[in-house]
């Protein structure tokens, strides 16, 4: 029987599939549905210091090939998610979860990460450097100078395992430059990719979401080739101690298999989870295991990163 167990840093997960930040993770009721599914872990909605309502609705729209969103970072605030994570640490000590966060300024990000550092939290922290939807705030990781300065300051005090959620890059030079920056730091993981920022979906003659006159992050089937390219480009360039979480365009077990082939150690599901609900983890796990068994692969290590070239 094939296994989809995996590890990130020193933490083991019974399944490599989990939700992507933003989907089924706004409150504890949603997160409990992920816990009670076949998923191997969960990540919380990216938290800011204070509660945020986010952008005006409609702010999410499904299309045949994926979705567009401009949620604008609605969340229940840092303390809500940390409180729930600390509670789970007591009731489910065998499980590890991911805490996604980012400040609305660099100062706020430092406040949040210092609080995580001082807390009892023992899980993995994911710093979101790629939200495309807060009006006036750029996607941080497209500015590598700012990113390097921010990470330099963070690792002066942050000693717990930390990963970063990245936007997709589209140029080989940018892969080189970004990897050179990330390799300077003791990151536990990077997560590729967030939605492709600032796409536009039109219905008849009108945009489909209200914020930013219809511009929003694109997810789903549209973005798989971009996601795979980012996972593999960083797999080729990063030091082996920085693991990769693959996110983007996972509709089937075959898609998850391709992410792992490109180098992913864990695979996150966003749009398909939003469309299908938490039962998606059982289906995609079974599909992934069926592919592994057909190929004679017993563990993810048997094929992780082993993409073949012509
Ligand atoms: O809340 C959002 O609008 C949002 C975030 Br923080 C993100 O990182 N990615 C995304 O597609 N939407």
Short mmCIF file of C-alpha atoms and ligand atoms in Angstrom, two decimals:
data_model
loop_
_atom_site.label_atom_id
_atom_site.label_comp_id
_atom_site.label_asym_id
_atom_site.label_seq_id
_atom_site.Cartn_x
_atom_site.Cartn_y
_atom_site.Cartn_z
CA UNK A 1 0.00 0.00 0.00
CA UNK A 2 1.44 3.40 -1.02
CA UNK A 3 1.77 6.15 1.58
CA UNK A 4 1.31 9.90 1.12
CA UNK A 5 3.05 10.71 4.43
CA UNK A 6 5.44 13.63 4.37
CA UNK A 7 7.66 15.87 6.49
CA UNK A 8 8.23 19.63 6.63
CA UNK A 9 11.16 20.56 8.84
CA UNK A 10 11.03 18.17 11.79
CA UNK A 11 7.27 17.69 11.60
CA UNK A 12 5.55 14.62 10.19
CA UNK A 13 2.20 14.66 8.42
CA UNK A 14 0.06 11.60 7.70
CA UNK A 15 -1.02 13.07 4.36
CA UNK A 16 0.72 15.57 2.06
CA UNK A 17 -2.55 17.28 1.08
CA UNK A 18 -4.01 20.25 2.97
CA UNK A 19 -6.00 23.43 2.35
CA UNK A 20 -4.43 26.55 0.84
CA UNK A 21 -4.62 29.68 2.97
CA UNK A 22 -7.83 31.58 2.34
CA UNK A 23 -10.05 28.55 1.78
CA UNK A 24 -11.97 26.81 4.63
CA UNK A 25 -9.87 28.54 7.25
CA UNK A 26 -11.66 31.74 8.27
CA UNK A 27 -12.93 30.45 11.62
CA UNK A 28 -12.73 27.40 13.85
CA UNK A 29 -15.90 25.87 12.37
CA UNK A 30 -14.28 25.78 8.92
CA UNK A 31 -10.93 24.61 10.28
CA UNK A 32 -12.64 21.77 12.18
CA UNK A 33 -14.03 20.54 8.85
CA UNK A 34 -10.47 20.31 7.54
CA UNK A 35 -9.34 18.49 10.70
CA UNK A 36 -12.20 16.00 10.24
CA UNK A 37 -11.29 15.38 6.58
CA UNK A 38 -8.45 13.34 5.06
CA UNK A 39 -6.19 16.44 4.98
CA UNK A 40 -2.80 16.07 6.68
CA UNK A 41 -2.88 19.53 8.27
CA UNK A 42 -4.45 22.96 7.86
CA UNK A 43 -3.32 26.55 7.46
CA UNK A 44 -5.31 29.42 8.94
CA UNK A 45 -6.58 32.42 6.98
CA UNK A 46 -3.77 34.96 6.86
CA UNK A 47 -4.09 36.93 10.09
CA UNK A 48 -3.41 40.60 10.64
CA UNK A 49 -3.04 42.19 14.09
CA UNK A 50 -6.66 43.38 14.13
CA UNK A 51 -9.90 41.95 12.79
CA UNK A 52 -10.57 42.98 9.16
CA UNK A 53 -13.82 42.90 7.23
CA UNK A 54 -12.01 42.87 3.89
CA UNK A 55 -13.22 44.28 0.58
CA UNK A 56 -16.86 44.85 -0.45
CA UNK A 57 -18.83 41.97 -2.04
CA UNK A 58 -19.10 40.37 -4.49
CA UNK A 59 -15.42 39.55 -3.96
CA UNK A 60 -15.16 35.90 -5.10
CA UNK A 61 -16.41 34.37 -8.37
CA UNK A 62 -16.15 30.81 -9.74
CA UNK A 63 -15.48 30.21 -13.44
CA UNK A 64 -15.25 26.97 -15.42
CA UNK A 65 -11.46 27.00 -15.23
CA UNK A 66 -10.99 28.38 -11.73
CA UNK A 67 -11.89 31.51 -9.84
CA UNK A 68 -11.12 35.16 -9.25
CA UNK A 69 -11.00 36.76 -5.79
CA UNK A 70 -10.38 40.09 -4.18
CA UNK A 71 -11.25 39.25 -0.60
CA UNK A 72 -8.94 41.93 0.83
CA UNK A 73 -7.60 39.94 3.77
CA UNK A 74 -10.79 39.48 5.81
CA UNK A 75 -9.79 37.73 9.04
CA UNK A 76 -10.66 37.42 12.71
CA UNK A 77 -7.36 38.84 13.94
CA UNK A 78 -4.10 37.35 15.22
CA UNK A 79 -5.35 36.47 18.73
CA UNK A 80 -8.31 34.44 17.44
CA UNK A 81 -6.15 32.09 15.36
CA UNK A 82 -3.31 31.84 17.89
CA UNK A 83 -5.83 31.02 20.63
CA UNK A 84 -7.33 28.21 18.56
CA UNK A 85 -3.91 26.83 17.57
CA UNK A 86 -2.77 26.76 21.22
CA UNK A 87 -5.97 24.96 22.18
CA UNK A 88 -5.38 22.33 19.46
CA UNK A 89 -1.81 21.88 20.65
CA UNK A 90 -3.28 20.57 23.92
CA UNK A 91 -6.15 18.51 22.48
CA UNK A 92 -4.30 17.15 19.40
CA UNK A 93 -0.62 17.15 20.42
CA UNK A 94 0.28 14.65 17.70
CA UNK A 95 -0.75 17.08 14.91
CA UNK A 96 1.05 20.11 13.48
CA UNK A 97 -0.75 23.07 11.93
CA UNK A 98 0.29 26.17 9.96
CA UNK A 99 -0.31 29.74 11.16
CA UNK A 100 -0.50 32.20 8.24
CA UNK A 101 0.03 35.87 9.00
CA UNK A 102 1.21 39.22 7.68
CA UNK A 103 1.13 42.78 8.96
CA UNK A 104 -0.33 45.72 7.05
CA UNK A 105 3.12 47.31 7.50
CA UNK A 106 6.59 45.95 8.20
CA UNK A 107 6.24 47.17 11.81
CA UNK A 108 3.01 45.19 12.20
CA UNK A 109 4.63 42.07 10.73
CA UNK A 110 7.39 42.32 13.36
CA UNK A 111 4.81 42.73 16.14
CA UNK A 112 3.01 39.57 14.95
CA UNK A 113 6.14 37.46 14.56
CA UNK A 114 7.54 38.60 17.93
CA UNK A 115 4.27 37.52 19.53
CA UNK A 116 4.50 34.11 17.85
CA UNK A 117 8.11 33.82 19.02
CA UNK A 118 7.11 34.62 22.62
CA UNK A 119 4.07 32.35 22.58
CA UNK A 120 3.80 28.62 23.27
CA UNK A 121 3.03 27.98 19.57
CA UNK A 122 4.99 24.97 18.36
CA UNK A 123 3.70 24.67 14.77
CA UNK A 124 4.84 26.16 11.48
CA UNK A 125 4.44 29.86 10.71
CA UNK A 126 3.76 30.96 7.13
CA UNK A 127 4.44 34.63 6.39
CA UNK A 128 2.25 35.74 3.47
CA UNK A 129 4.43 37.89 1.20
CA UNK A 130 2.01 37.77 -1.73
CA UNK A 131 -1.49 39.06 -1.02
CA UNK A 132 -2.55 40.78 -4.26
CA UNK A 133 -5.79 42.33 -3.06
CA UNK A 134 -5.31 45.04 -0.44
CA UNK A 135 -5.74 48.34 -2.30
CA UNK A 136 -2.53 50.38 -2.13
CA UNK A 137 -0.37 47.48 -0.79
CA UNK A 138 1.97 45.79 -3.27
CA UNK A 139 2.77 42.08 -3.27
CA UNK A 140 5.81 42.24 -1.00
CA UNK A 141 7.81 39.41 -2.61
CA UNK A 142 7.85 41.19 -6.00
CA UNK A 143 10.17 43.69 -4.28
CA UNK A 144 13.22 41.56 -3.46
CA UNK A 145 15.12 44.39 -1.76
CA UNK A 146 12.28 44.91 0.72
CA UNK A 147 11.93 41.14 1.13
CA UNK A 148 15.61 40.70 1.95
CA UNK A 149 15.55 43.56 4.47
CA UNK A 150 12.38 42.19 6.09
CA UNK A 151 13.76 38.63 6.37
CA UNK A 152 17.08 39.93 7.74
CA UNK A 153 15.24 41.75 10.53
CA UNK A 154 12.90 38.82 11.20
CA UNK A 155 15.62 36.21 11.63
CA UNK A 156 17.35 38.41 14.22
CA UNK A 157 14.64 37.42 16.71
CA UNK A 158 12.51 34.70 15.11
CA UNK A 159 13.86 31.26 15.99
CA UNK A 160 10.84 29.05 15.28
CA UNK A 161 10.31 27.31 11.92
CA UNK A 162 9.21 29.87 9.33
CA UNK A 163 8.08 29.68 5.71
CA UNK A 164 6.97 32.28 3.18
CA UNK A 165 4.04 32.29 0.76
CA UNK A 166 5.17 33.57 -2.62
CA UNK A 167 3.54 35.11 -5.65
CA UNK A 168 4.26 33.45 -8.99
CA UNK A 169 7.36 34.66 -10.81
CA UNK A 170 7.45 34.65 -14.63
CA UNK A 171 11.05 35.21 -15.64
CA UNK A 172 14.16 33.04 -15.27
CA UNK A 173 16.14 36.06 -14.03
CA UNK A 174 13.56 36.62 -11.32
CA UNK A 175 13.77 32.95 -10.25
CA UNK A 176 17.55 33.38 -9.95
CA UNK A 177 17.32 36.64 -8.03
CA UNK A 178 14.57 35.43 -5.69
CA UNK A 179 16.35 32.13 -4.93
CA UNK A 180 19.59 33.98 -4.19
CA UNK A 181 17.76 36.05 -1.57
CA UNK A 182 15.86 33.11 0.00
CA UNK A 183 19.06 31.01 0.22
CA UNK A 184 20.55 33.61 2.60
CA UNK A 185 18.02 32.68 5.30
CA UNK A 186 17.20 29.66 7.50
CA UNK A 187 13.72 29.33 5.99
CA UNK A 188 11.99 26.00 6.67
CA UNK A 189 9.86 26.21 3.53
CA UNK A 190 8.57 28.36 0.72
CA UNK A 191 5.02 27.99 -0.61
CA UNK A 192 4.58 28.40 -4.41
CA UNK A 193 2.20 29.93 -5.46
CA UNK A 194 -0.39 32.42 -4.31
CA UNK A 195 -3.04 33.41 -6.88
CA UNK A 196 -1.84 35.07 -10.09
CA UNK A 197 -2.45 38.68 -9.10
CA UNK A 198 -4.73 41.16 -10.79
CA UNK A 199 -6.45 39.18 -13.49
CA UNK A 200 -9.79 40.25 -14.93
CA UNK A 201 -12.87 38.09 -15.55
CA UNK A 202 -15.78 39.52 -17.56
CA UNK A 203 -19.38 38.34 -17.81
CA UNK A 204 -21.18 39.81 -20.87
CA UNK A 205 -19.93 43.41 -20.61
CA UNK A 206 -19.30 43.63 -16.88
CA UNK A 207 -16.67 42.61 -14.37
CA UNK A 208 -17.69 39.87 -11.90
CA UNK A 209 -16.26 41.20 -8.62
CA UNK A 210 -16.67 44.66 -7.07
CA UNK A 211 -13.27 45.60 -5.55
CA UNK A 212 -10.64 47.29 -7.73
CA UNK A 213 -13.10 47.52 -10.66
CA UNK A 214 -12.96 43.74 -11.14
CA UNK A 215 -9.22 43.03 -10.84
CA UNK A 216 -8.42 40.04 -8.63
CA UNK A 217 -6.26 37.00 -7.97
CA UNK A 218 -6.71 34.07 -10.35
CA UNK A 219 -6.74 30.48 -9.04
CA UNK A 220 -7.59 27.00 -10.26
CA UNK A 221 -6.94 25.19 -13.51
CA UNK A 222 -5.67 28.38 -15.22
CA UNK A 223 -2.60 28.52 -13.00
CA UNK A 224 -1.24 24.95 -12.85
CA UNK A 225 1.58 25.43 -15.41
CA UNK A 226 2.71 28.60 -13.63
CA UNK A 227 2.54 26.89 -10.22
CA UNK A 228 4.51 23.84 -11.42
CA UNK A 229 7.16 26.07 -12.99
CA UNK A 230 7.60 27.99 -9.76
CA UNK A 231 7.80 24.83 -7.64
CA UNK A 232 10.39 23.31 -9.95
CA UNK A 233 12.42 26.48 -10.55
CA UNK A 234 12.87 26.90 -6.79
CA UNK A 235 13.47 23.16 -6.28
CA UNK A 236 16.40 23.48 -8.69
CA UNK A 237 17.77 26.63 -7.03
CA UNK A 238 17.17 26.44 -3.27
CA UNK A 239 19.43 24.79 -0.72
CA UNK A 240 17.94 21.41 0.28
CA UNK A 241 17.09 22.61 3.82
CA UNK A 242 14.37 24.87 2.33
CA UNK A 243 11.43 22.64 1.45
CA UNK A 244 8.68 23.51 -0.99
CA UNK A 245 4.92 23.48 -0.60
CA UNK A 246 3.20 23.30 -3.98
CA UNK A 247 -0.06 25.20 -4.46
CA UNK A 248 -1.99 26.00 -7.62
CA UNK A 249 -4.21 24.16 -10.06
CA UNK A 250 -4.68 20.93 -8.10
CA UNK A 251 -7.97 19.42 -9.30
CA UNK A 252 -6.94 15.74 -9.35
CA UNK A 253 -4.46 13.24 -7.96
CA UNK A 254 -2.52 13.64 -11.19
CA UNK A 255 -2.07 17.37 -10.47
CA UNK A 256 -0.80 16.61 -6.95
CA UNK A 257 1.55 13.98 -8.42
CA UNK A 258 2.98 16.59 -10.82
CA UNK A 259 3.59 19.08 -7.99
CA UNK A 260 5.54 16.41 -6.07
CA UNK A 261 7.44 15.40 -9.23
CA UNK A 262 8.46 19.08 -9.51
CA UNK A 263 9.77 18.99 -5.94
CA UNK A 264 6.87 19.72 -3.58
CA UNK A 265 6.92 18.12 -0.12
CA UNK A 266 3.33 19.11 0.64
CA UNK A 267 0.50 20.09 -1.73
CA UNK A 268 -2.21 22.63 -0.96
CA UNK A 269 -5.68 22.82 -2.48
CA UNK A 270 -7.53 26.14 -2.75
CA UNK A 271 -10.03 26.64 -5.56
CA UNK A 272 -10.98 22.95 -5.82
CA UNK A 273 -11.58 22.83 -2.05
CA UNK A 274 -13.76 25.94 -2.33
CA UNK A 275 -15.79 24.35 -5.14
CA UNK A 276 -15.99 20.76 -3.85
CA UNK A 277 -15.72 21.00 -0.04
CA UNK A 278 -13.47 19.05 2.36
CA UNK A 279 -14.42 15.65 0.87
CA UNK A 280 -12.01 16.66 -1.90
CA UNK A 281 -9.08 15.44 0.24
CA UNK A 282 -10.32 11.84 0.22
CA UNK A 283 -10.85 11.83 -3.55
CA UNK A 284 -7.51 13.39 -4.45
CA UNK A 285 -5.62 11.23 -1.92
CA UNK A 286 -7.13 8.09 -3.46
CA UNK A 287 -6.31 9.30 -6.98
CA UNK A 288 -2.72 10.10 -5.98
CA UNK A 289 -2.28 6.71 -4.30
CA UNK A 290 -3.68 4.91 -7.37
CA UNK A 291 -1.07 6.63 -9.58
CA UNK A 292 1.71 5.75 -7.12
CA UNK A 293 0.63 2.10 -6.97
CA UNK A 294 0.42 1.81 -10.75
CA UNK A 295 3.98 3.14 -10.96
CA UNK A 296 5.31 1.07 -8.05
CA UNK A 297 6.06 4.10 -5.86
CA UNK A 298 5.65 3.35 -2.13
CA UNK A 299 6.50 6.79 -0.74
CA UNK A 300 6.68 10.37 -2.00
CA UNK A 301 10.51 10.21 -1.78
CA UNK A 302 10.42 7.64 -4.60
CA UNK A 303 9.49 10.38 -7.09
CA UNK A 304 9.77 13.78 -5.42
CA UNK A 305 11.74 16.18 -7.62
CA UNK A 306 12.46 13.47 -10.15
CA UNK A 307 10.94 15.28 -13.12
CA UNK A 308 12.48 13.97 -16.35
CA UNK A 309 13.82 16.22 -19.12
CA UNK A 310 14.01 15.59 -22.86
O1 LIG B 1 -7.62 37.92 1.20
C1 LIG B 1 -7.27 37.98 -0.01
O2 LIG B 1 -7.76 38.79 -0.80
C2 LIG B 1 -6.21 37.11 -0.55
C3 LIG B 1 -5.00 36.90 0.08
BR1 LIG B 1 -4.59 37.58 1.77
C4 LIG B 1 -4.00 36.14 -0.58
O3 LIG B 1 -2.88 35.92 -0.09
N1 LIG B 1 -4.30 35.64 -1.80
C5 LIG B 1 -5.49 35.85 -2.40
O4 LIG B 1 -5.70 35.37 -3.54
N2 LIG B 1 -6.45 36.58 -1.75
#
